[in-house]
Tab-separated table of C-alpha atoms in Angstrom:
chain	number	residue	atom	x	y	z
A	58	VAL	CA	95.498	104.642	118.246
A	59	ASN	CA	99.128	104.693	119.459
A	60	ALA	CA	100.151	101.109	119.861
A	61	VAL	CA	102.547	101.927	122.683
A	62	ASP	CA	99.931	103.804	124.664
A	63	THR	CA	99.147	100.816	126.914
A	64	LEU	CA	96.914	102.964	129.204
A	65	GLY	CA	94.650	103.906	126.230
A	66	GLN	CA	94.933	107.651	126.882
A	67	GLU	CA	95.296	108.841	123.300
A	68	ILE	CA	93.609	108.484	119.879
A	69	TRP	CA	95.460	109.727	116.805
A	70	ALA	CA	92.422	109.963	114.461
A	71	GLY	CA	88.854	108.660	114.702
A	72	VAL	CA	85.074	108.958	114.191
A	73	ASN	CA	82.374	108.420	116.810
A	74	ASP	CA	78.755	107.204	116.664
A	75	GLN	CA	77.477	110.750	116.027
A	76	GLY	CA	79.598	111.044	112.788
A	77	PHE	CA	82.020	113.577	114.437
A	78	THR	CA	85.405	112.953	113.018
A	79	ILE	CA	88.746	114.358	114.139
A	80	MET	CA	92.359	114.053	112.977
A	81	ASN	CA	95.471	116.189	113.279
A	82	SER	CA	98.817	117.106	111.752
A	83	ALA	CA	101.547	118.292	113.994
A	84	SER	CA	102.511	122.025	113.373
A	85	TYR	CA	105.842	123.470	113.904
A	86	ASN	CA	105.241	127.166	113.622
A	87	LEU	CA	102.263	127.953	115.967
A	88	LYS	CA	103.930	128.425	119.409
A	89	THR	CA	104.901	131.987	120.150
A	90	LYS	CA	108.401	132.930	121.255
A	91	GLU	CA	106.793	133.898	124.647
A	92	ASP	CA	105.362	130.455	125.131
A	93	THR	CA	107.837	128.631	127.497
A	94	THR	CA	105.278	125.915	128.472
A	95	ARG	CA	106.772	122.495	129.056
A	96	VAL	CA	103.670	120.423	128.740
A	97	LYS	CA	103.434	119.156	125.139
A	98	ASP	CA	102.344	116.256	122.863
A	99	ARG	CA	98.832	116.038	124.240
A	100	GLU	CA	97.065	116.057	120.907
A	101	GLY	CA	96.027	112.418	121.178
A	102	VAL	CA	94.623	113.048	124.697
A	103	LEU	CA	92.576	116.005	123.415
A	104	MET	CA	91.306	114.052	120.419
A	105	LYS	CA	90.176	111.211	122.638
A	106	LEU	CA	88.302	113.549	124.741
A	107	ALA	CA	86.720	115.280	121.668
A	108	LEU	CA	85.522	111.911	120.375
A	109	ARG	CA	83.886	111.139	123.823
A	110	VAL	CA	82.022	114.443	124.123
A	111	CYS	CA	81.646	116.071	120.632
A	112	ALA	CA	78.926	115.627	118.057
A	113	SER	CA	79.632	118.669	115.958
A	114	VAL	CA	82.126	121.230	114.957
A	115	THR	CA	80.514	123.628	117.341
A	116	ASP	CA	80.945	121.161	120.183
A	117	PHE	CA	84.725	121.052	119.416
A	118	GLU	CA	84.979	124.823	119.484
A	119	ASN	CA	83.294	124.915	122.837
A	120	LEU	CA	85.734	122.148	124.059
A	121	LEU	CA	88.663	124.283	122.922
A	122	ASP	CA	87.236	127.367	124.624
A	123	THR	CA	86.596	125.728	127.983
A	124	LEU	CA	89.492	123.426	128.480
A	125	PRO	CA	92.159	124.644	131.002
A	126	LYS	CA	95.193	126.124	129.481
A	127	PRO	CA	97.907	125.426	128.427
A	128	LEU	CA	96.520	122.652	126.276
A	129	GLY	CA	99.842	120.999	125.602
A	130	VAL	CA	99.345	121.037	121.792
A	131	GLU	CA	100.732	122.573	118.631
A	132	SER	CA	98.642	121.123	115.912
A	133	ASN	CA	96.244	121.475	112.970
A	134	PHE	CA	93.024	119.649	114.070
A	135	GLY	CA	90.819	118.696	111.096
A	136	VAL	CA	87.149	117.962	112.059
A	137	ILE	CA	83.964	117.102	110.241
A	138	ASP	CA	80.412	116.312	111.524
A	139	ALA	CA	77.231	114.777	110.367
A	140	LYS	CA	75.631	118.211	109.909
A	141	GLY	CA	77.852	119.424	107.074
A	142	GLY	CA	80.407	121.139	109.251
A	143	ALA	CA	84.113	120.931	108.264
A	144	ALA	CA	86.950	123.009	109.585
A	145	TYR	CA	90.652	123.086	110.525
A	146	TYR	CA	91.621	124.541	113.919
A	147	GLU	CA	95.176	125.687	114.012
A	148	THR	CA	95.719	125.348	117.720
A	149	ASN	CA	98.490	126.194	120.112
A	150	ASN	CA	98.597	126.104	124.000
A	151	PHE	CA	96.461	129.181	124.525
A	152	GLY	CA	94.285	129.590	121.499
A	153	TYR	CA	93.176	128.615	118.040
A	154	THR	CA	92.194	129.948	114.668
A	155	LYS	CA	89.267	128.334	112.778
A	156	LEU	CA	89.541	127.839	108.973
A	157	ASP	CA	86.070	127.026	107.859
A	158	VAL	CA	85.880	124.720	104.829
A	159	ASN	CA	82.365	126.105	104.047
A	160	ASP	CA	83.626	129.542	103.740
A	161	PRO	CA	84.428	130.200	100.024
A	162	ARG	CA	86.722	133.026	100.928
A	163	ILE	CA	89.025	130.473	102.873
A	164	ALA	CA	88.271	127.319	100.842
A	165	PRO	CA	87.247	128.353	97.296
A	166	ASN	CA	87.529	124.864	96.013
A	167	GLY	CA	85.640	123.280	98.927
A	168	TYR	CA	88.633	121.737	100.552
A	169	LEU	CA	91.693	122.597	102.592
A	170	ILE	CA	95.114	120.960	102.759
A	171	HIS	CA	97.440	120.967	105.733
A	172	THR	CA	100.903	119.321	106.322
A	173	ASN	CA	103.298	120.328	109.179
A	174	PHE	CA	102.934	124.101	109.222
A	175	SER	CA	99.950	126.460	109.941
A	176	PHE	CA	98.867	129.253	107.774
A	177	THR	CA	98.325	131.459	110.819
A	178	GLY	CA	101.737	130.588	112.289
A	179	ARG	CA	105.163	132.108	111.941
A	180	LEU	CA	105.786	132.902	108.337
A	181	ASN	CA	108.025	130.435	106.370
A	182	GLN	CA	108.632	128.302	109.433
A	183	GLY	CA	107.385	124.786	110.113
A	184	MET	CA	107.810	121.704	107.904
A	185	GLY	CA	106.053	119.938	105.072
A	186	TYR	CA	106.081	122.722	102.438
A	187	ILE	CA	107.263	120.468	99.652
A	188	ARG	CA	104.799	117.757	100.527
A	189	PHE	CA	102.056	120.526	100.566
A	190	GLN	CA	103.115	121.739	97.090
A	191	MET	CA	102.632	118.205	95.695
A	192	ALA	CA	99.367	117.590	97.484
A	193	GLU	CA	97.940	120.867	96.223
A	194	LYS	CA	98.892	119.984	92.637
A	195	LEU	CA	97.283	116.600	92.975
A	196	PHE	CA	94.054	117.909	94.415
A	197	ASN	CA	93.729	120.798	91.824
A	198	ASP	CA	94.252	118.347	88.944
A	199	ALA	CA	91.622	115.947	90.512
A	200	LEU	CA	89.217	118.811	91.022
A	201	ALA	CA	89.530	119.794	87.251
A	202	GLN	CA	88.880	116.236	86.268
A	203	ASN	CA	85.925	115.865	88.692
A	204	ASN	CA	87.915	113.026	90.321
A	205	LEU	CA	87.927	113.871	94.046
A	206	THR	CA	87.075	110.365	95.026
A	207	ASP	CA	88.028	107.735	97.603
A	208	SER	CA	90.114	105.975	95.131
A	209	PHE	CA	92.108	109.147	94.220
A	210	ILE	CA	92.856	109.963	97.744
A	211	LEU	CA	93.748	106.476	98.844
A	212	GLN	CA	95.631	105.231	95.880
A	213	LYS	CA	97.110	108.359	94.194
A	214	ALA	CA	97.369	111.114	96.771
A	215	SER	CA	98.405	109.359	99.905
A	216	ARG	CA	100.840	106.995	98.063
A	217	CYS	CA	102.177	109.555	95.575
A	218	LEU	CA	105.785	108.826	94.559
A	219	GLN	CA	106.317	112.140	92.799
A	220	HIS	CA	108.408	114.799	94.398
A	221	GLY	CA	106.831	118.282	94.759
A	222	LEU	CA	109.935	120.249	94.243
A	223	THR	CA	112.162	118.310	91.849
A	224	GLY	CA	109.422	116.673	89.861
A	225	GLN	CA	111.082	113.335	90.287
A	226	ASP	CA	108.665	110.408	89.704
A	227	LEU	CA	109.810	107.249	91.320
A	228	THR	CA	107.439	105.111	89.210
A	229	ARG	CA	109.575	106.144	86.113
A	230	GLU	CA	112.936	105.493	87.866
A	231	ASN	CA	115.052	102.442	87.209
A	232	SER	CA	117.481	102.675	90.191
A	233	ASP	CA	118.002	100.150	92.877
A	234	PHE	CA	118.111	102.712	95.712
A	235	VAL	CA	116.767	106.347	95.834
A	236	ILE	CA	116.837	108.841	98.520
A	237	PHE	CA	113.375	109.180	100.069
A	238	ARG	CA	112.728	112.612	101.556
A	239	ASP	CA	109.847	115.100	101.217
A	240	PHE	CA	107.468	112.787	99.430
A	241	ILE	CA	103.790	112.744	100.626
A	242	PRO	CA	104.315	109.359	102.246
A	243	ARG	CA	107.335	109.528	104.534
A	244	ARG	CA	109.498	106.763	105.904
A	245	SER	CA	107.952	107.657	109.288
A	246	SER	CA	104.322	107.504	108.130
A	247	VAL	CA	102.400	105.047	110.206
A	248	SER	CA	98.890	105.062	108.696
A	249	VAL	CA	96.302	106.745	106.361
A	250	ILE	CA	92.763	107.534	107.486
A	251	LEU	CA	90.026	108.740	105.139
A	252	VAL	CA	86.562	109.506	106.554
A	253	LYS	CA	83.701	109.778	104.088
A	254	GLY	CA	81.122	111.626	106.001
A	255	VAL	CA	77.360	111.957	105.474
A	256	LYS	CA	75.140	114.816	104.373
A	257	SER	CA	73.019	116.724	106.810
A	258	GLY	CA	69.940	114.581	107.654
A	259	GLU	CA	71.635	111.338	106.883
A	260	SER	CA	72.295	108.732	109.503
A	261	PRO	CA	75.843	108.954	111.090
A	262	ASP	CA	75.853	105.221	110.884
A	263	HIS	CA	76.542	105.581	107.174
A	264	THR	CA	79.911	107.314	107.874
A	265	LEU	CA	82.654	105.346	106.216
A	266	MET	CA	86.348	105.279	107.609
A	267	TRP	CA	88.899	103.919	105.285
A	268	THR	CA	92.139	102.888	107.122
A	269	ILE	CA	95.629	101.893	105.900
A	270	LEU	CA	97.222	100.521	109.060
A	271	GLY	CA	101.033	100.653	109.016
A	272	PHE	CA	103.424	101.965	106.467
A	273	PRO	CA	101.094	103.239	103.652
A	274	LEU	CA	103.271	101.989	100.762
A	275	THR	CA	103.211	98.371	102.107
A	276	SER	CA	99.667	98.086	103.520
A	277	VAL	CA	96.073	97.892	102.222
A	278	SER	CA	93.045	100.078	102.472
A	279	PHE	CA	90.274	98.590	104.571
A	280	PRO	CA	86.672	100.081	104.925
A	281	LEU	CA	84.908	100.351	108.232
A	282	TRP	CA	81.449	101.812	108.851
A	283	VAL	CA	80.305	103.583	112.043
A	284	ALA	CA	77.392	101.094	112.283
A	285	ASN	CA	79.869	98.222	112.834
A	286	MET	CA	82.733	99.797	114.582
A	287	ARG	CA	82.225	97.606	117.749
A	288	ASP	CA	82.919	94.490	115.776
A	289	LEU	CA	86.226	95.015	114.028
A	290	PRO	CA	87.741	92.405	111.664
A	291	GLN	CA	90.381	90.341	113.257
A	292	ILE	CA	93.085	91.674	110.964
A	293	LEU	CA	92.538	95.179	112.523
A	294	LYS	CA	92.453	94.118	116.162
A	295	PRO	CA	95.512	94.536	118.411
A	296	GLY	CA	97.673	91.372	118.498
A	297	ALA	CA	100.354	90.097	120.963
A	298	LYS	CA	102.478	93.207	120.362
A	299	GLN	CA	99.431	95.583	120.662
A	300	THR	CA	99.726	96.122	116.837
A	301	ALA	CA	97.154	94.769	114.451
A	302	PRO	CA	98.137	91.784	112.161
A	303	LEU	CA	97.675	94.066	109.085
A	304	CYS	CA	100.142	96.602	110.610
A	305	GLU	CA	102.640	93.885	111.527
A	306	ALA	CA	102.570	92.522	107.994
A	307	SER	CA	103.020	96.070	106.665
A	308	LEU	CA	106.098	96.649	108.821
A	309	GLN	CA	107.743	93.440	107.632
A	310	LEU	CA	107.381	94.508	104.038
A	311	LYS	CA	108.633	98.007	104.971
A	312	GLN	CA	111.904	96.431	106.134
A	313	GLN	CA	112.395	95.026	102.654
A	314	CYS	CA	112.058	98.530	101.290
A	315	PHE	CA	114.397	100.069	103.837
A	316	PRO	CA	117.063	97.413	104.373
A	317	ILE	CA	120.000	99.529	105.198
A	318	GLN	CA	119.942	100.519	108.889
A	319	ARG	CA	123.458	101.639	109.495
A	320	GLY	CA	124.482	105.329	109.174
A	321	SER	CA	122.228	107.299	106.906
A	322	GLY	CA	120.975	104.137	105.036
A	323	LYS	CA	117.484	104.473	106.533
A	324	ASN	CA	116.929	107.415	104.198
A	325	TYR	CA	117.292	105.279	101.180
A	326	LEU	CA	114.484	103.345	99.624
A	327	HIS	CA	115.166	100.084	97.869
A	328	LEU	CA	112.938	101.113	94.963
A	329	LYS	CA	112.863	97.896	93.086
A	330	GLU	CA	111.259	96.214	95.974
A	331	LEU	CA	108.512	98.679	95.984
A	332	TRP	CA	108.057	99.481	92.262
A	333	ASN	CA	109.708	97.855	89.242
A	334	ASN	CA	109.455	97.435	85.487
A	335	SER	CA	107.989	93.931	85.946
A	336	GLY	CA	104.943	95.372	87.658
A	337	GLN	CA	105.452	93.014	90.612
A	338	GLY	CA	106.676	95.563	93.139
A	339	ILE	CA	105.058	95.537	96.593
A	340	LEU	CA	102.972	98.656	96.010
A	341	GLN	CA	102.034	97.646	92.457
A	342	ASN	CA	100.614	94.367	93.820
A	343	ILE	CA	98.869	96.199	96.564
A	344	LEU	CA	97.234	98.811	94.401
A	345	ALA	CA	95.983	96.129	92.025
A	346	PHE	CA	94.418	94.157	94.860
A	347	GLU	CA	93.050	97.185	96.366
A	348	LYS	CA	91.006	98.117	93.421
A	349	THR	CA	88.895	95.017	94.001
A	350	ILE	CA	88.308	96.334	97.517
A	351	LEU	CA	87.331	99.759	96.298
A	352	ALA	CA	85.005	98.340	93.683
A	353	SER	CA	83.412	95.905	96.140
A	354	THR	CA	82.948	98.704	98.651
A	355	LYS	CA	81.296	100.993	96.151
A	356	ALA	CA	78.881	98.220	95.184
A	357	PHE	CA	78.301	97.293	98.880
A	358	GLU	CA	77.606	100.959	99.889
A	359	LYS	CA	75.113	101.368	97.076
A	360	GLU	CA	73.211	98.242	98.155
A	361	LEU	CA	73.519	98.767	101.842
A	362	TRP	CA	72.299	102.314	102.054
A	363	SER	CA	69.889	102.298	99.129
A	364	GLN	CA	66.476	103.677	100.047
A	365	LYS	CA	65.015	102.284	96.862
A	366	ASN	CA	65.583	98.724	98.025
A	367	PRO	CA	64.628	98.628	101.722
A	368	GLN	CA	64.024	94.860	101.667
A	369	LYS	CA	67.595	94.185	100.762
A	370	GLU	CA	66.852	91.141	98.582
A	371	ILE	CA	70.552	90.393	98.374
A	372	LYS	CA	72.573	91.036	101.489
A	373	LYS	CA	76.269	91.952	100.972
A	374	PHE	CA	79.376	91.583	103.179
A	375	ILE	CA	83.103	92.090	102.813
A	376	SER	CA	85.346	89.240	103.663
A	377	SER	CA	88.571	89.794	105.721
A	378	GLY	CA	90.528	89.561	102.468
A	379	GLY	CA	88.414	92.320	100.822
A	380	PHE	CA	86.199	90.056	98.591
A	381	GLU	CA	82.411	90.878	98.302
A	382	ILE	CA	80.156	88.100	99.641
A	383	CYS	CA	76.567	88.123	98.474
A	384	VAL	CA	73.655	86.329	100.161
A	385	GLY	CA	70.250	85.643	98.627
A	386	LEU	CA	67.359	86.096	100.948
A	387	ASP	CA	64.515	84.520	99.105
A	388	ASP	CA	63.901	82.164	96.123
A	389	ALA	CA	63.851	84.955	93.577
A	390	SER	CA	67.112	86.604	94.829
A	391	ASN	CA	68.780	83.136	95.051
A	392	ASP	CA	68.006	82.579	91.396
A	393	ARG	CA	69.204	85.967	90.367
A	394	LEU	CA	72.408	85.604	92.345
A	395	SER	CA	73.316	82.101	91.232
A	396	LEU	CA	72.303	82.327	87.672
A	397	LYS	CA	72.189	85.763	86.301
A	398	GLU	CA	74.461	88.027	88.495
A	399	ARG	CA	77.428	85.658	88.718
A	400	HIS	CA	80.751	85.346	87.131
A	401	ALA	CA	81.538	81.846	86.033
A	402	ASN	CA	84.625	81.593	88.407
A	403	ASP	CA	82.902	83.079	91.500
A	404	LEU	CA	82.548	80.682	94.363
A	405	TRP	CA	79.071	79.477	95.166
A	406	PHE	CA	78.141	78.145	98.654
A	407	HIS	CA	74.984	76.336	100.167
A	408	VAL	CA	74.418	74.497	103.351
A	409	HIS	CA	74.414	70.714	102.647
A	410	GLY	CA	71.058	68.909	102.912
A	411	PHE	CA	68.968	71.764	104.316
A	412	PRO	CA	67.076	74.765	103.027
A	413	GLY	CA	69.172	77.945	103.021
A	414	SER	CA	70.407	80.977	101.131
A	415	HIS	CA	72.587	80.811	98.018
A	416	VAL	CA	75.935	82.603	98.795
A	417	LEU	CA	78.333	83.980	96.237
A	418	LEU	CA	82.002	84.871	96.935
A	419	ARG	CA	82.788	87.262	94.163
A	420	CYS	CA	86.311	86.545	92.974
A	421	GLY	CA	85.770	85.693	89.258
A	422	GLU	CA	87.086	89.032	87.988
A	423	SER	CA	89.774	89.468	90.524
A	424	GLU	CA	93.448	88.868	89.827
A	425	PHE	CA	93.654	87.105	93.232
A	426	GLU	CA	92.232	83.901	94.491
A	427	PRO	CA	90.320	84.159	97.833
A	428	GLY	CA	92.213	82.646	100.862
A	429	LYS	CA	91.168	80.052	103.345
A	430	GLU	CA	89.664	82.593	105.660
A	431	ASP	CA	87.598	84.154	102.807
A	432	ILE	CA	86.212	80.752	102.025
A	433	LYS	CA	85.493	79.961	105.623
A	434	GLU	CA	83.671	83.313	106.193
A	435	ALA	CA	81.472	82.705	103.018
A	436	ALA	CA	80.651	79.245	104.260
A	437	GLN	CA	79.853	80.567	107.795
A	438	LEU	CA	77.395	82.930	106.170
A	439	ALA	CA	75.780	80.107	104.034
A	440	ALA	CA	75.301	78.247	107.383
A	441	TYR	CA	73.974	81.208	109.216
A	442	PHE	CA	71.381	81.989	106.551
A	443	SER	CA	69.933	78.487	106.636
A	444	LYS	CA	67.730	76.234	108.769
A	445	MET	CA	70.887	74.994	110.568
A	446	ARG	CA	71.679	78.546	112.012
A	447	LYS	CA	71.559	77.353	115.651
A	448	ALA	CA	73.807	74.251	115.073
A	449	SER	CA	77.331	74.203	116.466
A	450	ALA	CA	78.734	72.831	113.226
A	451	VAL	CA	77.363	72.715	109.716
A	452	SER	CA	78.514	71.140	106.398
A	453	VAL	CA	78.567	73.532	103.574
A	454	HIS	CA	79.310	72.636	99.886
A	455	TYR	CA	80.970	75.087	97.549
A	456	CYS	CA	82.037	75.095	93.915
A	457	ARG	CA	82.694	77.447	90.961
A	458	ALA	CA	79.570	79.199	89.845
A	459	LYS	CA	79.867	77.698	86.438
A	460	HIS	CA	79.052	74.377	87.991
A	461	VAL	CA	75.640	75.540	89.282
A	462	LYS	CA	72.790	74.643	86.984
A	463	LYS	CA	69.017	75.104	87.110
A	464	PRO	CA	66.970	71.994	85.971
A	465	ARG	CA	64.401	72.770	83.289
A	466	GLY	CA	61.112	73.568	84.789
A	467	ALA	CA	62.444	73.717	88.472
A	468	LYS	CA	61.001	76.050	90.942
A	469	PRO	CA	62.830	79.386	91.836
A	470	GLY	CA	65.839	78.661	94.094
A	471	THR	CA	66.289	75.095	92.928
A	472	VAL	CA	69.617	74.193	91.391
A	473	THR	CA	72.021	71.197	90.963
A	474	ILE	CA	75.811	71.482	91.513
A	475	SER	CA	78.874	69.465	90.522
A	476	GLN	CA	82.584	69.371	91.431
A	477	ALA	CA	81.840	70.590	94.867
A	478	THR	CA	84.058	70.780	97.931
A	479	LYS	CA	82.680	70.286	101.495
A	480	ILE	CA	83.720	72.402	104.495
A	481	LYS	CA	82.355	72.224	108.107
A	482	VAL	CA	81.971	75.573	109.924
A	483	LYS	CA	80.100	77.293	112.764
A	484	PRO	CA	77.249	79.551	111.582
A	485	GLN	CA	78.343	83.177	112.018
A	486	LEU	CA	77.606	86.651	110.681
A	487	LEU	CA	80.485	88.920	109.407
A	488	SER	CA	80.952	92.295	111.149
A	489	SER	CA	79.982	94.131	107.893
A	490	ASP	CA	76.415	92.797	108.162
């Protein structure tokens, strides 16, 4: 959404409970010379309406056909649905052209790329041609390598630091400051959205929306599922300034990357803050951390939507910091989780003095330690999946998984622990349940 839209009239990109997804890129070559319409910039209003009333690509076409004109837009609307539909609609005030991704004559590789011009617009006008050139190369290479994945789009394509025209690769530069123009991520970029749709016949609830709130080079990818959209993590909810905490943190880091505000200084990137030879640049650290989120999400998806394991013997969640949290639901899965499927340095949790699930915060293979909020969330789950679920405050013990032992001959689910820490929490589910 647009943070300054206090009336809530616009949505810049999104997915609804029917699996219908819409986004747009502004076009600068679709309006005809004869179009003197003053109404403009209503793309966000149209997309909000579409998310309210559309369930399919066909519904969106009907909406465009029946809305009063002029629409007040000049845009490339990208839409997908839960029935296999996918298309771009190059739309101006009075009409549109549909580019169907399922038409091999239009999209021979099964995808379409747009920046800030339209293919059916005025020739060689508009913007974003250099960015398009780079994106096209990246996607063609990924297709050849069978690597059109979440990770590729989020980590490589949307954060690409290679210039499509000059070939300059900022990850190989050793300069303090570089001019930052016409890269895929722009200084004015405010987010990245990647929606992973479902196949026809699958539940729209399984639709996954990855979000990078804030400046893409200084923010982190976060997964959200349609099934849990009504209960967003706190880090993604509007704060005091109507922007989410994750976005605020990203903008603070962005200031370090563009510290010169006078004159044309805003066009110059302080490269060593973002990427450097020590491997400790802002983006380098983010990408390393983000790999744990991507891996956890892949494992979480496999377990969550698996039809082969409908009982869900081990329930999985994602903490606000991106760590996977696993909960055993019976004695056998508790044993498996605590003794066989653990890393020695994972954190293990159990309610103190009462029967309950074994809970594992998977952090043993991560380069980063979980924060206080991650530990609290794992403890809340341990309290929730116990006999003390209805209590207002519950004591939970936690320790490294290597300090969890099973006495010889003990029943399944029975363990002893050492070097434990105690924390008191309120039993609570995470939104990713």
